[in-house]
Each structure stands twice: as structure tokens, then as C-alpha cells.
PDB file of C-alpha atoms in Angstrom:
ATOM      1  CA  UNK A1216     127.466 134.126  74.362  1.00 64.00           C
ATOM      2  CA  UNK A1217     128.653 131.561  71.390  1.00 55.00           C
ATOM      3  CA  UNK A1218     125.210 131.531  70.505  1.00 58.00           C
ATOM      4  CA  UNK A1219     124.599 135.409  69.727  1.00 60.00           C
ATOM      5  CA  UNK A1220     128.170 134.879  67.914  1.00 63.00           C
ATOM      6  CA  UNK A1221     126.604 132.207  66.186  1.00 58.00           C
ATOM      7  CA  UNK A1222     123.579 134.490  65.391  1.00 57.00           C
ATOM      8  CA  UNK A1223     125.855 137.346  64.187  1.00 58.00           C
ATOM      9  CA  UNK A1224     128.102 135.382  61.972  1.00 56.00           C
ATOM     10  CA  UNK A1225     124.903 134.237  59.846  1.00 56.00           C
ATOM     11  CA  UNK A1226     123.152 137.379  59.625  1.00 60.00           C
ATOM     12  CA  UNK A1227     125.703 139.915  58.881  1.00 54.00           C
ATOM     13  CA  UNK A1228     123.139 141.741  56.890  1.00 55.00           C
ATOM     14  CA  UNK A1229     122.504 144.172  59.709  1.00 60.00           C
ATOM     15  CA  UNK A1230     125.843 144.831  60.563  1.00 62.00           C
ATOM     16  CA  UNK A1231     127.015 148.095  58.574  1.00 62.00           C
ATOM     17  CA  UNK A1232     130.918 146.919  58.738  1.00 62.00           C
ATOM     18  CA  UNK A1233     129.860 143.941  56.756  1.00 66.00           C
ATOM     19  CA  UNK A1234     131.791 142.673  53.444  1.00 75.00           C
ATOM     20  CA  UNK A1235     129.721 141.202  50.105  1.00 75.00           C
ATOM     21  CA  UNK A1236     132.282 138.255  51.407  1.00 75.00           C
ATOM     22  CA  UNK A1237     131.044 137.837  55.072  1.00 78.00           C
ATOM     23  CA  UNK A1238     127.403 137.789  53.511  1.00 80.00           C
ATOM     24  CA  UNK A1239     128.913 135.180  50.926  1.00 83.00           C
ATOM     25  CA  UNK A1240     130.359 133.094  53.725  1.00 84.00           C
ATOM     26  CA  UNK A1241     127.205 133.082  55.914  1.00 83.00           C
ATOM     27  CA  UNK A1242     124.955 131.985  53.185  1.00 84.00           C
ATOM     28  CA  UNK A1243     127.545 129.583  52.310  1.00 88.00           C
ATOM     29  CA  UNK A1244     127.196 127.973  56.485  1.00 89.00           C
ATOM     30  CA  UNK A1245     123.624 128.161  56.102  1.00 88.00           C
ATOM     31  CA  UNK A1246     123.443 125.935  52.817  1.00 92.00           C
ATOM     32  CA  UNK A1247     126.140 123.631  54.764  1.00 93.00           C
ATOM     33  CA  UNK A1248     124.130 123.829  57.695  1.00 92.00           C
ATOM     34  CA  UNK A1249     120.606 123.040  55.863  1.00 93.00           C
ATOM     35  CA  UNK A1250     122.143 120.210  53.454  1.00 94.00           C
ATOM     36  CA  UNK A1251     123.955 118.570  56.446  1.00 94.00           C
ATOM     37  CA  UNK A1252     120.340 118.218  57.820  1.00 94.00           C
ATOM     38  CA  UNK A1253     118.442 117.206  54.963  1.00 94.00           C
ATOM     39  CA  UNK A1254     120.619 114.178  54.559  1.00 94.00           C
ATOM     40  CA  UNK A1255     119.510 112.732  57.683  1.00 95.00           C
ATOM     41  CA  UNK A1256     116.452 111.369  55.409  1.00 95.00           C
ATOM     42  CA  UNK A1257     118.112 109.654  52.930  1.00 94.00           C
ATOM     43  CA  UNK A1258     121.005 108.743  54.502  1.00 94.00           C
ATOM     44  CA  UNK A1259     117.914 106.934  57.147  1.00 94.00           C
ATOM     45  CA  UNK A1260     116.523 105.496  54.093  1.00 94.00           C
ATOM     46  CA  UNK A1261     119.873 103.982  52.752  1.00 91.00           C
ATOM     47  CA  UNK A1262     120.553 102.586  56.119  1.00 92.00           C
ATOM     48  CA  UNK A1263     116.968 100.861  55.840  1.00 93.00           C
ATOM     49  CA  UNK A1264     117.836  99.331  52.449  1.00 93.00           C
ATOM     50  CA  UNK A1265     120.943  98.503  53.381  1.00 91.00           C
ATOM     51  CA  UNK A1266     119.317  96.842  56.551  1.00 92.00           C
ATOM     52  CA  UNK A1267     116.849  94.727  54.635  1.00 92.00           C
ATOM     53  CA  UNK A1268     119.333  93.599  51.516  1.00 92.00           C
ATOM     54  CA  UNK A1269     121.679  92.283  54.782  1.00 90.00           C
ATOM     55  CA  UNK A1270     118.537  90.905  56.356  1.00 90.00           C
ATOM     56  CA  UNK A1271     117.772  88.786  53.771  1.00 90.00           C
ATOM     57  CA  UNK A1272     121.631  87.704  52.950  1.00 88.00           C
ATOM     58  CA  UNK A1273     121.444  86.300  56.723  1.00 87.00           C
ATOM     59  CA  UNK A1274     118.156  84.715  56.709  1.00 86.00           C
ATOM     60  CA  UNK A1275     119.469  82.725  53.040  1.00 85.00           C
ATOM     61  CA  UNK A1276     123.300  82.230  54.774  1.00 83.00           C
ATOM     62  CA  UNK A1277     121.155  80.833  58.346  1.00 83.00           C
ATOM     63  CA  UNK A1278     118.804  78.163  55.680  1.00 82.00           C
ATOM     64  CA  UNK A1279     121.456  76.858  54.261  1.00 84.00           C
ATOM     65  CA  UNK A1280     124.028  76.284  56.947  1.00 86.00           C
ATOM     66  CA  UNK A1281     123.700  74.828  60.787  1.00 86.00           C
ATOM     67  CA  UNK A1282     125.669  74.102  63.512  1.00 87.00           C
ATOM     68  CA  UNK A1283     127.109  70.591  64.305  1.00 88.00           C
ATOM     69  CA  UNK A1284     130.101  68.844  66.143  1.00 85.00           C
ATOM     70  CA  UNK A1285     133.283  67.774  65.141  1.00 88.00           C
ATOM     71  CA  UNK A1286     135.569  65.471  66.603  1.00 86.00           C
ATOM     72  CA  UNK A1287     139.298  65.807  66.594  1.00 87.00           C
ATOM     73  CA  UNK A1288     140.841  62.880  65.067  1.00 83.00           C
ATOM     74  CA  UNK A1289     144.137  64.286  65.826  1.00 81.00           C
ATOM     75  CA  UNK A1290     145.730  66.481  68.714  1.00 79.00           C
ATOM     76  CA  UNK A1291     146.023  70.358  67.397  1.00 79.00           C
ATOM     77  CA  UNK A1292     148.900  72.095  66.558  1.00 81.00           C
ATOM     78  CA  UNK A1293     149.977  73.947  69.627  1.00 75.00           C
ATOM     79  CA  UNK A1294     150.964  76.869  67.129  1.00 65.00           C
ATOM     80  CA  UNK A1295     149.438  77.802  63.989  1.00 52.00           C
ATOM     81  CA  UNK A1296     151.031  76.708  61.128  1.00 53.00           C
ATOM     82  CA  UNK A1297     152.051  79.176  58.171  1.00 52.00           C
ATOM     83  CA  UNK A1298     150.761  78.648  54.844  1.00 49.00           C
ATOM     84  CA  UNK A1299     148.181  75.888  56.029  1.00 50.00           C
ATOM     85  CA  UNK A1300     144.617  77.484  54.893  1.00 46.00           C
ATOM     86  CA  UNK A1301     142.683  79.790  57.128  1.00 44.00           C
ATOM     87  CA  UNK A1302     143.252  79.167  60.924  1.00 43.00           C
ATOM     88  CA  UNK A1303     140.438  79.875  63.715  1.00 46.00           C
ATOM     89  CA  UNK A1304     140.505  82.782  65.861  1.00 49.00           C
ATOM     90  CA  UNK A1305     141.404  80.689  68.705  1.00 51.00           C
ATOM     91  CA  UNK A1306     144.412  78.821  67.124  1.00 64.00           C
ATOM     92  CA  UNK A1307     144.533  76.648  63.930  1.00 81.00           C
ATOM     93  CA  UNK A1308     142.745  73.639  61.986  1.00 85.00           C
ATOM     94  CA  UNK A1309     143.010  69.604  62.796  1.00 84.00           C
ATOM     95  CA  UNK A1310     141.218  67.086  61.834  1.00 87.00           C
ATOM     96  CA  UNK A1311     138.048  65.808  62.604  1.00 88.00           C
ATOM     97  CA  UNK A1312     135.127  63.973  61.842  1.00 90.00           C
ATOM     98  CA  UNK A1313     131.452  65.040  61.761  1.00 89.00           C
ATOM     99  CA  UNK A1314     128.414  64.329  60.865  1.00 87.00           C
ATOM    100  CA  UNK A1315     125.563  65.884  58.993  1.00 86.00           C
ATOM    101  CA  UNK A1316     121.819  66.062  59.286  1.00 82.00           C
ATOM    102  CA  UNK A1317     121.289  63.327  57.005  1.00 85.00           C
ATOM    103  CA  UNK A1318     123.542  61.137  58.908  1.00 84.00           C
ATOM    104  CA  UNK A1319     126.396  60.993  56.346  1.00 84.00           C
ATOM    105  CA  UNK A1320     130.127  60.587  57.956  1.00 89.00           C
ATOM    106  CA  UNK A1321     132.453  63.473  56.873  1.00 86.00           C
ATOM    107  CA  UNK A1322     135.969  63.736  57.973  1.00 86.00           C
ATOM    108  CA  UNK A1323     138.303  67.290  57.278  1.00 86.00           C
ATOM    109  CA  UNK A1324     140.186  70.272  58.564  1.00 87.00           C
ATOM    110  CA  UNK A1325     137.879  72.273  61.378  1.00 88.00           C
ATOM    111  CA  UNK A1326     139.157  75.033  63.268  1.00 88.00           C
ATOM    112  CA  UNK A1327     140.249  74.757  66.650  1.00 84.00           C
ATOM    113  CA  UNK A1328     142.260  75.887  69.558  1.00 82.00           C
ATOM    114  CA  UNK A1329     146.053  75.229  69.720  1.00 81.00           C
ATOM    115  CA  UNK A1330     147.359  72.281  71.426  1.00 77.00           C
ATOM    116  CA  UNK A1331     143.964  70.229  71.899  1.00 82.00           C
ATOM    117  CA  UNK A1332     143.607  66.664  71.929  1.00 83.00           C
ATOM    118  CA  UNK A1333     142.362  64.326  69.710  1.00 83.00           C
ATOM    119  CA  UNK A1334     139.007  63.257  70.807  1.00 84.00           C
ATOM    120  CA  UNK A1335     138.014  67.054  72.230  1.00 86.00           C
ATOM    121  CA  UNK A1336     134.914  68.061  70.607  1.00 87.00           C
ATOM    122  CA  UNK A1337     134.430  71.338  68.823  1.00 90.00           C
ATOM    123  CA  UNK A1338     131.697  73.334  67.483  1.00 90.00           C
ATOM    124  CA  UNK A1339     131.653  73.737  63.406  1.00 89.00           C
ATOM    125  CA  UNK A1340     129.314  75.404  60.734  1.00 90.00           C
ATOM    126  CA  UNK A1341     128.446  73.164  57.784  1.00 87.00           C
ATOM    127  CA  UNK A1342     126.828  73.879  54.498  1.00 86.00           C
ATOM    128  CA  UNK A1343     124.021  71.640  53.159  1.00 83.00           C
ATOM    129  CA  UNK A1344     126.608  70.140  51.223  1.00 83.00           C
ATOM    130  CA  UNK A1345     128.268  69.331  54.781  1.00 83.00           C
ATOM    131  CA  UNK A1346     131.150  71.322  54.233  1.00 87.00           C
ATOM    132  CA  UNK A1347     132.551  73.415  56.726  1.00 87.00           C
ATOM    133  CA  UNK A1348     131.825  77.496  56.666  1.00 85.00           C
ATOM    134  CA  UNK A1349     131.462  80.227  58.248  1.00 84.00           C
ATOM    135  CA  UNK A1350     128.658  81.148  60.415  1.00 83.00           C
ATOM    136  CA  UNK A1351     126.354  83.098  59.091  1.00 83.00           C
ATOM    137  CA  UNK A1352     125.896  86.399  60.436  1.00 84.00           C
ATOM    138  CA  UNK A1353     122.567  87.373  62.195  1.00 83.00           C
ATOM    139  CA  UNK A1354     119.537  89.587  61.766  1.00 82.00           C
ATOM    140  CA  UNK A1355     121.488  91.892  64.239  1.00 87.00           C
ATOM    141  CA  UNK A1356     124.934  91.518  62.790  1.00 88.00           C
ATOM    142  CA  UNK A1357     122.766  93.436  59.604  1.00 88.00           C
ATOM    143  CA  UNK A1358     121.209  96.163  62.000  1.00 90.00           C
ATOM    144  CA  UNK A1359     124.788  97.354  62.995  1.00 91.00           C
ATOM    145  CA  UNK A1360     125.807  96.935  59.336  1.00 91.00           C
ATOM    146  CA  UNK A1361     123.153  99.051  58.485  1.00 92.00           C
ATOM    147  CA  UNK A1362     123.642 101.233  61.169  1.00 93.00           C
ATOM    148  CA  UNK A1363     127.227 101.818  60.222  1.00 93.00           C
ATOM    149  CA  UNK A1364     127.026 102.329  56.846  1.00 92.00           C
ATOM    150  CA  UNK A1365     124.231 105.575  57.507  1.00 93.00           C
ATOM    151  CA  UNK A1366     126.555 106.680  60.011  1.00 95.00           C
ATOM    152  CA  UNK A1367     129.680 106.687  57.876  1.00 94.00           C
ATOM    153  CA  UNK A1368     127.602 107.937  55.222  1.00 93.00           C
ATOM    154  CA  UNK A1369     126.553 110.930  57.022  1.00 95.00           C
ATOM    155  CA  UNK A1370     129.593 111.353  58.074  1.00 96.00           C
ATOM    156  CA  UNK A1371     131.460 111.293  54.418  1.00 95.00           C
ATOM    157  CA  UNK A1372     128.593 114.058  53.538  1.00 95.00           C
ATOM    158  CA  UNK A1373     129.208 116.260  56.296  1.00 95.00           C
ATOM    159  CA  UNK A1374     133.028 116.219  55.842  1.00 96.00           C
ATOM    160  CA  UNK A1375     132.587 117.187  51.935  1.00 96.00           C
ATOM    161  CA  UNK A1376     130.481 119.796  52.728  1.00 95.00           C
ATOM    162  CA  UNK A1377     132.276 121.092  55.175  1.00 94.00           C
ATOM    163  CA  UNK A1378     135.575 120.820  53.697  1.00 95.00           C
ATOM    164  CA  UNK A1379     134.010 122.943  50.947  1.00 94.00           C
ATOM    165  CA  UNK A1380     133.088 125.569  53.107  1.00 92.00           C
ATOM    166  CA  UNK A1381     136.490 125.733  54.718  1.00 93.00           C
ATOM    167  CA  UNK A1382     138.066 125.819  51.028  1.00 93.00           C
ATOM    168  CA  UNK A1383     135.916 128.975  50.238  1.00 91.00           C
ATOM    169  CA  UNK A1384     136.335 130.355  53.747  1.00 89.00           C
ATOM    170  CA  UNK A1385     139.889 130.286  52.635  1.00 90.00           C
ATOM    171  CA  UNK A1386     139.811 132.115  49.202  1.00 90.00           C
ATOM    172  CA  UNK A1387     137.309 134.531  51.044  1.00 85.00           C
ATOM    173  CA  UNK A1388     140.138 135.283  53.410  1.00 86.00           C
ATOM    174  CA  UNK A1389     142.751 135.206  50.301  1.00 88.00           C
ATOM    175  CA  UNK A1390     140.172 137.594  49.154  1.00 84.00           C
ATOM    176  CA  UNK A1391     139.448 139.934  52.098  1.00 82.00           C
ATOM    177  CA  UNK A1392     143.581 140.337  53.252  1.00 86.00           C
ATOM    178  CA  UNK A1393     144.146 140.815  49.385  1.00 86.00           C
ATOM    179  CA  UNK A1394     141.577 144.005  49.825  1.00 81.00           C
ATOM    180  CA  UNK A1395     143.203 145.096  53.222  1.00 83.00           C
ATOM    181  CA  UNK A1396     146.614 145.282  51.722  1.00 84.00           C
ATOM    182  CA  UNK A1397     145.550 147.481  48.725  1.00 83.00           C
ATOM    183  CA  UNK A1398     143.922 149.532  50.699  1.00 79.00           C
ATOM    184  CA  UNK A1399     146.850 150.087  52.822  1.00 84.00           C
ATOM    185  CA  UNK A1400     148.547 150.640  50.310  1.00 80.00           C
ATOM    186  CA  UNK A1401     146.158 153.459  49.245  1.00 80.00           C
ATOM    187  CA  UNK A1402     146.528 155.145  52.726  1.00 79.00           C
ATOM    188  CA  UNK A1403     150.495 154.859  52.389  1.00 78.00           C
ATOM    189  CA  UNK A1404     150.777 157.015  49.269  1.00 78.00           C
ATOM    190  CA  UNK A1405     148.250 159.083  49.934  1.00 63.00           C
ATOM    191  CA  UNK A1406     145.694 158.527  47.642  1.00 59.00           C
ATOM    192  CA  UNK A1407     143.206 157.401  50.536  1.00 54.00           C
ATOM    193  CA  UNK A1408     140.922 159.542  52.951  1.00 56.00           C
ATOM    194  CA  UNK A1409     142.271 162.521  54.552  1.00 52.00           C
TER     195      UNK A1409
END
């Protein structure tokens, strides 16, 4: 059943009650319809750009930083402490000493958990410089980037396009009840059809 509507609303050709505007506002869902698909393509492509430019940010970010591990010199703060840099996602930052891949001695803020003890060992991310970072995201972390982004691009194309068909659906309608009332008015002072 909502298919033959479907069918109906864009061909009103063939319908002999048909307005210019009901042909004007099927074309209109067919161009919607038809641009909305032939997105797909590019918006594929972008994602597949936007893949390998991610790709190769996380292949650079993993060559230049590794994993190591810190010890606490000092117990945590059992609550994170305002204004004190970035804190971890478990807690806050103590300090701790580590040790790079060229066997140089480092000490410095690392995040951590609240409230553990000096002495606790902790997982860090150090540059080459043996500074702590971040670490890096992953050849998957840029496949749902990637993924994302074509997604919410599609999605940002297919809500323009079919805001713009709702906005001329509208004036159509302005259009057609604009028609209806004259017309009433026609019949109403007898200047219409017997």
C-alpha cells in the first residue's frame, strides 16, 4: 500500500486532478532522491582519503612514541587537583621515574589513579625525546574516524537536501491553499461555474 502511494506521489503525470505544483514537487523528490544516492560514491571516496591521511598520522604518532613504565616516586593524590595540568582518566598525575630505550633516567609528572602509592608501577607513553604523551591512536582508531566522517557526511547531505525539499514543499503548499482560496472566492460571488 505505501508503496503504490509512493508510486503515485512521483508520477502524478497520469493523474488528471494533478497541479503544475504536484508535478513540480515530484520531480523535486526524485532529484532529492537521485542526489541522495549519488553521494554514496564520493562521500565512500572521502571516507577512503580520510582513512589513509589518519593511517599514516598513526603509523608516524606509533614510530615515534612507545610504551614504558613509570614508577611513582610519590603516593597519588587521592583527588585530582584543580589547576594542576591535565589529569588521567583514572585520577590525576604524581611523580615518577622512568626510563627510556636508550637507558637514560627521567623523572616527571605521569598520570595515574587517585590515592596510589609510591612505588606502584604505571604504564606511560614517551616520545623519542622521552617525554611523556599520549598514545597514539591505531590503524583502527583511523577506520572508525574514517568511517564517521562519511557517515556524518552523508548525513549533512541528505539533511540539506531534504530540508530543501521540505522548504519548497512548503511554498508549494503556500502556493496551492493561496489558489484554493481564490477560487473560493470565485464560487462565493458568483463568478465561478454554474
Amino acid at each position: 500500500m505505501y508503496l503504490l502511494r509512493l508510486a503515485r506521489r512521483l508520477r502524478p503525470g497520469r493523474s488528471p486532478v494533478a497541479r503544475g505544483s504536484d508535478r513540480i514537487e515530484a520531480a523535486a523528490l526524485v532529484i532529492v532522491v537521485l542526489l541522495s544516492l549519488l553521494t554514496i560514491p564520493v562521500v565512500v571516496t572521502h571516507g577512503q582519503r580520510s582513512y589513509a591521511h589518519n593511517r599514516q598520522i598513526a603509523e608516524e604518532a606509533m614510530a615515534s612514541r612507545y610504551e614504558t613504565t613509570a614508577t611513582l616516586l610519590a603516593d597519588a593524590p587521592s583527588r585530582p587537583r584543580a589547576g594542576r595540568g591535565p589529569v588521567s582518566e583514572n585520577g590525576t598525575r604524581a611523580q615518577a621515574r622512568w626510563t627510556t630505550s636508550e637507558g637514560i633516567e627521567l623523572t616527571g609528572a605521569v598520570p595515574a589513579s587517585s590515592g596510589m602509592s609510591a612505588g606502584s608501577e604505571v604504564p606511560i607513553w614517551i616520545d623519542t625525546a622521552g617525554e611523556v604523551t599520549s598514545s597514539p591512536a591505531t590503524p583502527q582508531d583511523a577506520a572508525g574516524h574514517a568511517a564517521a566522517t562519511a557517515i556524518a557526511t552523508w548525513l549533512i547531505v541528505v539533511g540539506a537536501l531534504s530540508a530543501a525539499f521540505w522548504l519548497l514543499r512548503a511554498g508549494l503548499d503556500q502556493h496551492r491553499y493561496a489558489h484554493w482560496a481564490h477560487e473560493w472566492a470565485r464560487l462565493n460571488t458568483g463568478h465561478g461555474p454554474p
